[in-house]
Coordinates of C-alpha atoms in Angstrom, one line a residue:
X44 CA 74.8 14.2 6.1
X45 CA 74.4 16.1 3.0
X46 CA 71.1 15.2 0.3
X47 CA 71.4 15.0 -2.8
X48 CA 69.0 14.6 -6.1
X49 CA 69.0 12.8 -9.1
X50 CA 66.3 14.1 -11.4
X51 CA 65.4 14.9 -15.3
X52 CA 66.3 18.1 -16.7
X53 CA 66.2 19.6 -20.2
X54 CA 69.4 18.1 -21.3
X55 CA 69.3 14.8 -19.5
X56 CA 70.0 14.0 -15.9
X57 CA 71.6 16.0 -13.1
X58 CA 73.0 15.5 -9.8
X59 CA 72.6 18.6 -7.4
X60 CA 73.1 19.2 -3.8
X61 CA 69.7 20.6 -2.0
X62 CA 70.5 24.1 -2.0
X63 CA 73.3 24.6 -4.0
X64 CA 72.6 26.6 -7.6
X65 CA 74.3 24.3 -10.3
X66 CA 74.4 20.8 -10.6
X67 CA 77.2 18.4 -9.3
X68 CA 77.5 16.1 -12.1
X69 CA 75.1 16.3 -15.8
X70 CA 74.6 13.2 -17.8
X71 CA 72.8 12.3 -20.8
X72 CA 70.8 9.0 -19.5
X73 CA 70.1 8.3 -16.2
X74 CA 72.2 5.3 -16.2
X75 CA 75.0 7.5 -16.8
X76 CA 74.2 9.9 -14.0
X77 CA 73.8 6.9 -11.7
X78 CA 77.8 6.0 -12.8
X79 CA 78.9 9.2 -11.9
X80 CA 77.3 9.6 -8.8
X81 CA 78.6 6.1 -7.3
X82 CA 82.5 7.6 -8.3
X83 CA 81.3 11.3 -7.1
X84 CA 80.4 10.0 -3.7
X85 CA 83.5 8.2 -2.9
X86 CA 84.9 9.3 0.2
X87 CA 81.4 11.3 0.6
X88 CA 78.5 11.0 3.5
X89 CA 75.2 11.7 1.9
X90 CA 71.8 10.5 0.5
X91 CA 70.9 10.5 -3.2
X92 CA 67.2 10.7 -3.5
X93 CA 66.6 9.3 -7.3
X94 CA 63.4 10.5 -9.3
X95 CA 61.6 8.7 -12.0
X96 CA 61.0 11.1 -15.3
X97 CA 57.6 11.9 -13.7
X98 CA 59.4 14.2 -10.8
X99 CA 58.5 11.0 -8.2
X100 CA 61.4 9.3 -6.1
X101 CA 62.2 5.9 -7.2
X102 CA 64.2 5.3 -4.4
X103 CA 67.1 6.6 -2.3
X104 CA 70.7 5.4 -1.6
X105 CA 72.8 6.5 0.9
X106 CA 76.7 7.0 0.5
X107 CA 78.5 4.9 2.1
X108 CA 76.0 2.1 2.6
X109 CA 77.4 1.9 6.1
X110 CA 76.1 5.2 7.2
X111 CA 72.5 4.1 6.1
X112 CA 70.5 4.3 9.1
X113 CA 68.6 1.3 8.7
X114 CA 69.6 -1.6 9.6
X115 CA 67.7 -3.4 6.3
X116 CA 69.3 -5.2 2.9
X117 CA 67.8 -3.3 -0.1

């Protein structure tokens, strides 16, 4: 499964793969990013680890829900 982040940069928000060297998908709020990445992970196996402005992880989602490995709502 690949990871993914969703985190504040300069310019507004960014989606990146861990590892790769540019960003997947740049937005300017981070309701915006979280648009595109819902559309950018169709068809897609991964987890999306989503920061708060601080650099901390609000929370993570994983793409499609049904590969999430637990077995909880939320």
């Amino acid at each position: 499964m690949d990871s993914y982040h969703i985190s504040k940069v300069d310019k507004g928000w960014e989606l990146r793969k861990v590892g790769a060297a540019r960003a997947s998908k740049l937005a300017d709020t981070k309701n915006e990013i979280l648009e595109l990445t819902a559309s950018y992970m169709d068809g897609k196996t991964a987890s999306v680890k989503i920061h708060k402005e601080d650099g901390t992880i609000q929370e993570e989602r994983t793409y499609p829900r049904s590969a999430d490995p637990r077995r909880s709502q939320g």
